[in-house]
Short mmCIF file of C-alpha atoms in Angstrom, two decimals:
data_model
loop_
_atom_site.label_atom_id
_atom_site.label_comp_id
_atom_site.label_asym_id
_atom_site.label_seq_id
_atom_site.Cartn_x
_atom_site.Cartn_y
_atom_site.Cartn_z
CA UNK A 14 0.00 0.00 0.00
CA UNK A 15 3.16 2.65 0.56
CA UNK A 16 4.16 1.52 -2.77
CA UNK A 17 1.07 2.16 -4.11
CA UNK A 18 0.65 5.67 -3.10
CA UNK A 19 4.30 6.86 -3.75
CA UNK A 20 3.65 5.32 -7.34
CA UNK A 21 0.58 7.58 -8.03
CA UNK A 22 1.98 10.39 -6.37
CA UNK A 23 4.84 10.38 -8.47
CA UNK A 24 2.46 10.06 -11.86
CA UNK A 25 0.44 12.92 -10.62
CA UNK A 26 3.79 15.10 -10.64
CA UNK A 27 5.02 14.23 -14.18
CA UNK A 28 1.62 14.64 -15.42
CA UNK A 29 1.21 17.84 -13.96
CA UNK A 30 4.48 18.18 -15.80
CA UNK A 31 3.44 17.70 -19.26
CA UNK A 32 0.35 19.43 -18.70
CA UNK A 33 2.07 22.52 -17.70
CA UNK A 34 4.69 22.36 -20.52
CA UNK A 35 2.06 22.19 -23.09
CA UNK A 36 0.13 24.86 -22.10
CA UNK A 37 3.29 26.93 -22.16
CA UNK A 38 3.84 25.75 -25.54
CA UNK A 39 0.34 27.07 -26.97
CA UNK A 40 0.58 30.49 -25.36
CA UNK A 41 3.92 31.06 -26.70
CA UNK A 42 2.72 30.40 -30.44
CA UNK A 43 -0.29 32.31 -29.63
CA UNK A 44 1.72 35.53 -28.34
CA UNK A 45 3.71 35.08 -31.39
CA UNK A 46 0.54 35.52 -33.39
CA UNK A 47 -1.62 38.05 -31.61
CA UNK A 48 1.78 39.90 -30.48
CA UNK A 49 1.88 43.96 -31.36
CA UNK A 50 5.24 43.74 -30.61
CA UNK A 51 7.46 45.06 -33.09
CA UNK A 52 10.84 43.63 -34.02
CA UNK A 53 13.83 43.48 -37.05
CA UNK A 54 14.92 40.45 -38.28
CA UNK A 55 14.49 38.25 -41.34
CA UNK A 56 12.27 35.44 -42.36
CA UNK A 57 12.76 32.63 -45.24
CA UNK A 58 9.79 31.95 -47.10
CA UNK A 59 9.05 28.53 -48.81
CA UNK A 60 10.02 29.70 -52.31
CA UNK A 61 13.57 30.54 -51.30
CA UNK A 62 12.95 34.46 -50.90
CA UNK A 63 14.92 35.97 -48.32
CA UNK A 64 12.78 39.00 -46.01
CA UNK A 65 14.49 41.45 -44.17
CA UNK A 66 12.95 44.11 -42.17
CA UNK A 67 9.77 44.48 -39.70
CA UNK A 68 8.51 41.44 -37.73
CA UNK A 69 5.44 40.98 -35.65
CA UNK A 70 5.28 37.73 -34.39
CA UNK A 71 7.59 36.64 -36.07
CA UNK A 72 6.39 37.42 -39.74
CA UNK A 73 7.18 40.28 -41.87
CA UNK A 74 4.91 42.80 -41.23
CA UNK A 75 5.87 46.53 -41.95
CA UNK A 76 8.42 47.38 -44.03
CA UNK A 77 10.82 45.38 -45.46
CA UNK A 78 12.96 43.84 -48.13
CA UNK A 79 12.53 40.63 -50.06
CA UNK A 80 15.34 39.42 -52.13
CA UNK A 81 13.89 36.31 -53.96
CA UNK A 82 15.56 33.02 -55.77
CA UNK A 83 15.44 34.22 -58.98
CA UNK A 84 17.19 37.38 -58.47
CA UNK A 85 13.68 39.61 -57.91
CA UNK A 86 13.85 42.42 -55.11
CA UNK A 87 10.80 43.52 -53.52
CA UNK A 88 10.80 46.64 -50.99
CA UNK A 89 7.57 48.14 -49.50
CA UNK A 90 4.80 47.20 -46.66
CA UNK A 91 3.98 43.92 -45.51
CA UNK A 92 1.13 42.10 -43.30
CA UNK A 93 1.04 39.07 -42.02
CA UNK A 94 4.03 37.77 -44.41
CA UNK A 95 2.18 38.96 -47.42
CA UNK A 96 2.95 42.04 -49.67
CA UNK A 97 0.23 45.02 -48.60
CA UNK A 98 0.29 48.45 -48.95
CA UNK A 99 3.39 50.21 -50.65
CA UNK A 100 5.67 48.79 -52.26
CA UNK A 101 8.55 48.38 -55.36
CA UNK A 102 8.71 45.16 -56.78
CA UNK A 103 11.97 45.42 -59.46
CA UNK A 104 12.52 42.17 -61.73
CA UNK A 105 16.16 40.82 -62.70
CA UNK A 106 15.17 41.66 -66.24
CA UNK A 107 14.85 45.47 -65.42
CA UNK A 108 11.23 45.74 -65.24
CA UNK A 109 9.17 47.39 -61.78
CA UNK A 110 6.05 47.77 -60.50
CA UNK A 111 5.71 50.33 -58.26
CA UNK A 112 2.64 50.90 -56.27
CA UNK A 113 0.09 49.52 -54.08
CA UNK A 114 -0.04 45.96 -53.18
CA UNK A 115 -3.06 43.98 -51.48
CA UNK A 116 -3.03 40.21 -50.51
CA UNK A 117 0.53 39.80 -51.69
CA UNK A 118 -0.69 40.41 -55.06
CA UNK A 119 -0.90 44.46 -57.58
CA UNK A 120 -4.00 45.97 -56.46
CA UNK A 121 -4.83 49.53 -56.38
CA UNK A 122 -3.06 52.16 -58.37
CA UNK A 123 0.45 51.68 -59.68
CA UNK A 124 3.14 52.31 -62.04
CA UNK A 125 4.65 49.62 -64.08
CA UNK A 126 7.89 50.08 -66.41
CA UNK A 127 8.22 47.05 -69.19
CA UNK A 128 11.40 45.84 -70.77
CA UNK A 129 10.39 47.05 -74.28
CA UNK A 130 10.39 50.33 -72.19
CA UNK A 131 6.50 51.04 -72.50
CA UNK A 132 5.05 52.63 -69.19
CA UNK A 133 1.47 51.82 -67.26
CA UNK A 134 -0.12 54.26 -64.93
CA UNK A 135 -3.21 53.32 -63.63
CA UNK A 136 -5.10 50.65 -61.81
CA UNK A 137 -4.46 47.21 -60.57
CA UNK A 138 -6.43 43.76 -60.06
CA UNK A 139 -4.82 40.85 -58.87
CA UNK A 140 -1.51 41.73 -60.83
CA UNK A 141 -3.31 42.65 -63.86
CA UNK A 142 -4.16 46.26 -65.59
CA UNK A 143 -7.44 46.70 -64.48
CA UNK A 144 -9.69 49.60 -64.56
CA UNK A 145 -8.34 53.05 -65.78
CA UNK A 146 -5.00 53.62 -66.47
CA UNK A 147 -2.28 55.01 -69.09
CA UNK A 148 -0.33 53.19 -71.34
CA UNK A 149 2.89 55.45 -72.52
CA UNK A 150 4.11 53.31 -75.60
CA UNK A 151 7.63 53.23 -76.27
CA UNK A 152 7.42 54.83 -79.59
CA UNK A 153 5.41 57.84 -78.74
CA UNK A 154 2.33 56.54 -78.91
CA UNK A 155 -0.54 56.88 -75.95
CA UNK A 156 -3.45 55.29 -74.71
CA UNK A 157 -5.84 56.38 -71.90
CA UNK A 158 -8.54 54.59 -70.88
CA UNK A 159 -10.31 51.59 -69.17
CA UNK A 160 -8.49 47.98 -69.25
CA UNK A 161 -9.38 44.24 -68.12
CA UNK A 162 -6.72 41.82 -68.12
CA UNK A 163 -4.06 43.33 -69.38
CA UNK A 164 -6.52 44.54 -72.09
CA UNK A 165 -7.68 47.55 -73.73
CA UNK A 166 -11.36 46.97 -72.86
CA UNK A 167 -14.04 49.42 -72.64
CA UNK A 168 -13.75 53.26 -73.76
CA UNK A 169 -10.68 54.83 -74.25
CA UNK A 170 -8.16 57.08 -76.84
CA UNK A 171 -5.42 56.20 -78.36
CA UNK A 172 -3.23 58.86 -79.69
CA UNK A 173 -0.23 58.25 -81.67
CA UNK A 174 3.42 60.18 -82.17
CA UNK A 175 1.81 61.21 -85.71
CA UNK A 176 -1.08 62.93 -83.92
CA UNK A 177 -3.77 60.67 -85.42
CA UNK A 178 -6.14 60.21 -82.52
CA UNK A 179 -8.98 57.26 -82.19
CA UNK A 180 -11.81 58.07 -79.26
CA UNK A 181 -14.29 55.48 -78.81
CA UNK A 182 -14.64 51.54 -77.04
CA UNK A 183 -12.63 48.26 -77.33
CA UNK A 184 -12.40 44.88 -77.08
CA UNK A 185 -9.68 42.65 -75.94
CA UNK A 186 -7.05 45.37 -76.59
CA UNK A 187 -8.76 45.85 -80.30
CA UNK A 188 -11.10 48.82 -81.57
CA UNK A 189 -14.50 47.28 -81.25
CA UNK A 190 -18.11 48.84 -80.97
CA UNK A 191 -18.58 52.61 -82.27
CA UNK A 192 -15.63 54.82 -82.15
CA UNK A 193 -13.87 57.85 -84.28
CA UNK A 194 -10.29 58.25 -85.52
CA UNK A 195 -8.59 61.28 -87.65
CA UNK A 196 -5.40 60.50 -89.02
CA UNK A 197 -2.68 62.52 -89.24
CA UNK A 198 -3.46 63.94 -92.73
CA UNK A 199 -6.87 65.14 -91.80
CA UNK A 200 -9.45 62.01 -93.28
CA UNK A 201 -11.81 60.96 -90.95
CA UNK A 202 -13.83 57.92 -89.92
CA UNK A 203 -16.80 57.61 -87.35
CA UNK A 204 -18.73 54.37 -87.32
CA UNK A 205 -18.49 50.74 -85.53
CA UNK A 206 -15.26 48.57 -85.72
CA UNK A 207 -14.60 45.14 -84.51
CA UNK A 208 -12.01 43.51 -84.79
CA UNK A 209 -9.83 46.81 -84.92
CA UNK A 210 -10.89 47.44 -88.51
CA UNK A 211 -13.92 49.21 -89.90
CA UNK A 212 -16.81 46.94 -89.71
CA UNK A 213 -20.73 47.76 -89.99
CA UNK A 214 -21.88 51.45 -90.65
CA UNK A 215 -19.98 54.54 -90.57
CA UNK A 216 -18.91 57.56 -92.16
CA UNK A 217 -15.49 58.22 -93.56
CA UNK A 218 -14.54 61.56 -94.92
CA UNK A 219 -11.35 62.05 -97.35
CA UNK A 220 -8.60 64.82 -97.21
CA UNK A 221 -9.61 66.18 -100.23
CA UNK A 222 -13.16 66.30 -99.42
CA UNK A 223 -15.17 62.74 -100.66
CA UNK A 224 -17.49 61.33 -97.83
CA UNK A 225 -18.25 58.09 -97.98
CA UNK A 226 -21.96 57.06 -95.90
CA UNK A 227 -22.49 52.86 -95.84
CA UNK A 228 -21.25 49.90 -94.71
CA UNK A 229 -17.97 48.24 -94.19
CA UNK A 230 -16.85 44.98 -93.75
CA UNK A 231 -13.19 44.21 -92.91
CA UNK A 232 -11.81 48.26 -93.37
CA UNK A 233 -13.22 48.30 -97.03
CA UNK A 234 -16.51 49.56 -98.26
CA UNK A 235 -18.61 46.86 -98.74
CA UNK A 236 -22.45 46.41 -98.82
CA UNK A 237 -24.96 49.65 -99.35
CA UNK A 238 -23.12 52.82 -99.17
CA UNK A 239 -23.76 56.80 -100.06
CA UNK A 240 -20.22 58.11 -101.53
CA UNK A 241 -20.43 62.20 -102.26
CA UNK A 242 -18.07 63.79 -103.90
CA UNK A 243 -16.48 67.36 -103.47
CA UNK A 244 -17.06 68.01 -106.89
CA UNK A 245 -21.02 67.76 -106.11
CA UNK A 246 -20.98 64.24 -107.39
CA UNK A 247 -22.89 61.41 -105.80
CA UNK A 248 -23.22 58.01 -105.97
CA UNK A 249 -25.70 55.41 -104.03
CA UNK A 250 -25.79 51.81 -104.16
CA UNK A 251 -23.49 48.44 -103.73
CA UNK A 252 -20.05 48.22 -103.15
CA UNK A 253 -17.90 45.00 -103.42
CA UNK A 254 -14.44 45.07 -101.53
CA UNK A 255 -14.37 49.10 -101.92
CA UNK A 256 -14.97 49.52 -105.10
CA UNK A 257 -18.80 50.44 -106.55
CA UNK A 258 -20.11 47.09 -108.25
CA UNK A 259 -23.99 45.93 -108.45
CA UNK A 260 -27.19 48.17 -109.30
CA UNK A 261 -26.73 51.91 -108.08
CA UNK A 262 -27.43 55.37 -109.28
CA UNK A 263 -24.81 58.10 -109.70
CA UNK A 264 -25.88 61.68 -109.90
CA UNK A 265 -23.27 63.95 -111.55
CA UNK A 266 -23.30 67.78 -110.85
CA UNK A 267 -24.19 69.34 -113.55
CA UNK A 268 -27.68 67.20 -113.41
CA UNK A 269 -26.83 64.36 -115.55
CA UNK A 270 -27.83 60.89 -114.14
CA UNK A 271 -26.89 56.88 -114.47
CA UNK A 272 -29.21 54.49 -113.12
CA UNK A 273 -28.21 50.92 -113.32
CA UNK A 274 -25.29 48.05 -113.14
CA UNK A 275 -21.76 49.12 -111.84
CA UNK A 276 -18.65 46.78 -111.86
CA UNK A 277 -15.19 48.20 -110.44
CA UNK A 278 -16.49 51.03 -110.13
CA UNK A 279 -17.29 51.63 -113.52
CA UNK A 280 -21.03 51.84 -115.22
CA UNK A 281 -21.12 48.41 -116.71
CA UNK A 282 -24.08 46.02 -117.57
CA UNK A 283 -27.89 47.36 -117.85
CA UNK A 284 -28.27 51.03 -117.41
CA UNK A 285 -29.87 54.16 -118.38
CA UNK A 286 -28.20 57.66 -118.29
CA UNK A 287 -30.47 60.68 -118.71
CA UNK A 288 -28.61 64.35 -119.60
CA UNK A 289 -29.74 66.77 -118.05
CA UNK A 290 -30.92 68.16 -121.92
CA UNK A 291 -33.25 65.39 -121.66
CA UNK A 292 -31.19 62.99 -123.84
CA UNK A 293 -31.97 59.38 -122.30
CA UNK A 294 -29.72 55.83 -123.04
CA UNK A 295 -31.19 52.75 -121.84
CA UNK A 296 -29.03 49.28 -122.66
CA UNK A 297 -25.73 48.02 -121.87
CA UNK A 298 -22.48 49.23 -120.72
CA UNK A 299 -18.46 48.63 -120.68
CA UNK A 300 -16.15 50.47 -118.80
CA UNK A 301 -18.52 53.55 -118.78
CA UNK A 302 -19.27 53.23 -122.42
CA UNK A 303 -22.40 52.69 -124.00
CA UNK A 304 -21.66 49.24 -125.92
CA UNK A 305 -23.67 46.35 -126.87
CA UNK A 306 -27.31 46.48 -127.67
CA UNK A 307 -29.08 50.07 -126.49
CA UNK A 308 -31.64 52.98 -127.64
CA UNK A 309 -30.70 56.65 -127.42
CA UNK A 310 -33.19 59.21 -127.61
CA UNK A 311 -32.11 63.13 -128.34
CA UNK A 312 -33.41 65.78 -126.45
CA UNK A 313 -35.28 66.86 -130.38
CA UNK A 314 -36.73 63.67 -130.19
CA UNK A 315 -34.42 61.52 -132.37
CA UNK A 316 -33.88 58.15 -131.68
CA UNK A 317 -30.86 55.34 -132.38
CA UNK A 318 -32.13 51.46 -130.90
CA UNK A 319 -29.19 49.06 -132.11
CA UNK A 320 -25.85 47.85 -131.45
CA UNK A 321 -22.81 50.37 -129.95
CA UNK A 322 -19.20 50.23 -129.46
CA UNK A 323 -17.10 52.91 -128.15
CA UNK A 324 -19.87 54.79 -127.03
CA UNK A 325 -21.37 55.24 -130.62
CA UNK A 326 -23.87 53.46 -132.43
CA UNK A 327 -21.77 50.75 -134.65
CA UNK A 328 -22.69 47.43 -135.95
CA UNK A 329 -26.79 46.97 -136.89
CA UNK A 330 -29.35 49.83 -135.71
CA UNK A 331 -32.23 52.22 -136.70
CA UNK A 332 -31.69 55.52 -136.64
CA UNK A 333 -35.70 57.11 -136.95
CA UNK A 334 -35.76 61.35 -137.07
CA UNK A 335 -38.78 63.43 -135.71
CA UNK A 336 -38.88 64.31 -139.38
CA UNK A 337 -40.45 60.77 -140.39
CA UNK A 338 -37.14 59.59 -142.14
CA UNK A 339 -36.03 56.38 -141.10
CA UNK A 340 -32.20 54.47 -141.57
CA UNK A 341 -32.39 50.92 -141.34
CA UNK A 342 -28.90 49.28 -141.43
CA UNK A 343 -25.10 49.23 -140.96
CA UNK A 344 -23.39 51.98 -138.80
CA UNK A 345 -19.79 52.50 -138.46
CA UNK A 346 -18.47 54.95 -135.75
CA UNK A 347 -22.04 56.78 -135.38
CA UNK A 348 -22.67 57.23 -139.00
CA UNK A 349 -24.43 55.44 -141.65
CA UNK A 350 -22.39 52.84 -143.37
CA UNK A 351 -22.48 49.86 -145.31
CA UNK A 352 -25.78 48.26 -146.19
CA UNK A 353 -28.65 50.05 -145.20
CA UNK A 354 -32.64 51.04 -146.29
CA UNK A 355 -33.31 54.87 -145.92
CA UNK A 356 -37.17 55.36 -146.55
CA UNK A 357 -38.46 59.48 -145.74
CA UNK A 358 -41.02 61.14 -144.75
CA UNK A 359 -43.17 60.47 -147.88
CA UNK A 360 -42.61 56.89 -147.77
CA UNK A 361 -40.08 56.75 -150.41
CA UNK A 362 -37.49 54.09 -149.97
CA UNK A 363 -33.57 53.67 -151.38
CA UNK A 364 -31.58 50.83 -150.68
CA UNK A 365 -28.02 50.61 -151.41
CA UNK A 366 -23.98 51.43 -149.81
CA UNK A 367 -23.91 54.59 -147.12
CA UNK A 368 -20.59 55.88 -146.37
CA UNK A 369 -19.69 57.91 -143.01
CA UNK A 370 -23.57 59.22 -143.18
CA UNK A 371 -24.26 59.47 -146.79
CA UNK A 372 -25.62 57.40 -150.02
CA UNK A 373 -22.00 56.00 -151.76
CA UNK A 374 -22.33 53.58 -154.51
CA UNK A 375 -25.64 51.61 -156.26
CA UNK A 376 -28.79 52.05 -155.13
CA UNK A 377 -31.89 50.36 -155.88
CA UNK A 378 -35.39 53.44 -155.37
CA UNK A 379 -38.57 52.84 -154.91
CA UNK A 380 -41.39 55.83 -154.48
CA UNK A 381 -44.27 55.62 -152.98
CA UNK A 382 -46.43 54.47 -156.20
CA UNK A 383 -43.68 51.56 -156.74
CA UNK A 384 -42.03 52.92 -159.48
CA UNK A 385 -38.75 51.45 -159.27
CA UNK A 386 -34.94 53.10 -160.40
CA UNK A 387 -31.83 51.81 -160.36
CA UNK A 388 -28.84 55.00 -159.38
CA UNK A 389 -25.68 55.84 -158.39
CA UNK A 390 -24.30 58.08 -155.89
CA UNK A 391 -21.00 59.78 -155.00
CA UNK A 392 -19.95 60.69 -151.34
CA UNK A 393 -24.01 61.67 -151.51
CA UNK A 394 -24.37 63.11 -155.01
CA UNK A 395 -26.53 61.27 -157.58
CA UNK A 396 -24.64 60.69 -160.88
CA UNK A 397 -26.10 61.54 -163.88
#
């Protein structure tokens, strides 16, 4: 029984022992926590960066200095170990960040130099551009703005060295939406872009004065479109790849009019022109030339329906006058010749060879009461 009770007496002790040394233990880390105490020191983080600087319990907190593994140097405010508040974070390469820092990560406002010695002003997400800021391009060039991700995103302008100048929104770091640039040599363009080209409807006007209304598709005219000229020209209809082709009408200055087929920009296909005389052309076109099968009508009242080439009537036509004469036949260059029928007013009909507008060679007439003569003629003169 003494045995007994010097045995348990002596477990009580050690126990008592343990249990004091372990509640030490716990305090100590919990003092090193909570503690306000401020000390100088260093600390070795897990990824092999070396801290030197404030402590509070033990962790950097305050200012301090972080040389890391790879050669990285970070100086600035810290809590609770991580980067917050203050601080300049400068890269082996040469680039820095300097600015505000929250959970050990950019966030705030901040300036950030790159190697290819552009420059960031603004704000900061998570380590990324974020918000508004300024971009200060190497070359000269400028953009202020919003960002997200690194990105142009949102509205901004973009000015470059040149002074051309866009204003308007974008889209992962492209022009996209509705915006306006002026380049440097005083064109113009206002309209949506995607894709950091021209794209949909919008307005672009020329140095020397042109403005082009209508739709574009890839930085080109393409689609339905309005182009007026400074001249007092205008055209409106379809363009292909920037250049007018498809039906459209183009109304010149001086009141004449085409109404009809364009290809490369040229009148070509079915069309009608009226003059402002009143002289009308409806039939087909080449490279703004009346050629192939049409019918002109004079302001007098003439009319030509036959075949043209070079913008004249040549190959088979019929030429009638207001005066009741009408040329059946040949035409070379706008004028009668070859083979032809040439019946007048009274009815009276000659049939023969017409050379550059008049009656050259045999020539078989017939009057009105059928009484038929065979006759010669000479560059229009009837031989004897």
């Amino acid at each position: 029984m003494k045995y007994l009770y010097s045995f348990l007496s002596l477990s009580l002790l050690l126990s008592g022992g343990v249990i004091a040394q372990s509640k030490s233990g716990f305090f100590t880390k919990l003092r090193d926590k909570f503690s306000t105490e401020i000390s100088v020191g260093s600390f070795a983080y897990k990824n092999g960066g070396i801290y030197f600087g404030e402590l509070k319990g033990k962790k950097p907190d305050g200012w301090g200095k972080t040389i890391y593994k790879n050669g990285d140097i970070y100086e600035g405010e810290y809590a609770r170990a991580d980067r917050h508040g203050y601080g300049v974070y400068k890269r082996l390469d040469g680039e820095k960040y300097e600015g505000e820092w929250k959970n050990d990560k950019q966030n705030g406002w901040g300036n950030f130099y790159f190697l290819n010695n552009n420059h960031y002003s603004g704000e900061w997400k998570d380590n990324n551009q974020e918000g508004e800021g300024t971009m200060y391009y190497h070359n000269g060039d400028r953009y202020v703005g919003y960002w997200s991700k690194n990105n142009r995103e949102g509205e901004g302008t973009y000015t470059w060295l040149n002074g051309a100048e866009y204003k308007g929104q974008w889209k992962n770091d492209k022009k996209e939406g509705y915006g306006s640039i002026k380049w440097d040599d005083g064109s113009s363009y206002e309209g949506t872009w995607k894709n950091d080209a021209r794209n949909g409807r919008g307005t672009f006007i020329y140095l020397h004065g042109d403005k082009y209304i209508g739709d574009w598709v890839n930085d080109v005219q393409h689609g339905k479109g309005v182009y007026e000229f400074s001249t007092g020209d205008r055209y409106e209809g379809a363009y292909v790849y920037g250049e007018r082709t498809g039906r459209g009408a183009y109304y010149y200055a001086n009141g004449d009019k085409y109404q009809g087929e364009f290809k490369k920009g040229m009148q070509d296909g079915e069309g009608t022109f009226t003059w402002e005389n009143g002289s009308i052309y409806e039939g087909r076109w080449k490279d703004n030339n009346r050629e192939g099968h049409g019918k002109y009508k004079w302001s007098n009242g003439d009319t030509y329906e036959g075949n043209w080439k070079d913008n004249q009537p040549n190959g088979k036509g019929v030429l009638r006058l207001v005066s009741g004469s009408v040329y059946t036949g040949d035409f070379l260059n706008g004028l009668e010749d070859g083979q032809g029928v040439l019946v007048d007013a009274d009815g009276n009909r000659s049939e023969g060879t017409f050379k550059e507008g008049k009656k050259d060679g045999d020539f078989t007439e017939t009057d009105v009461k059928g009484n038929v003569t065979k006759v010669t003629y000479v560059k229009g003169r009837r031989r004897q």
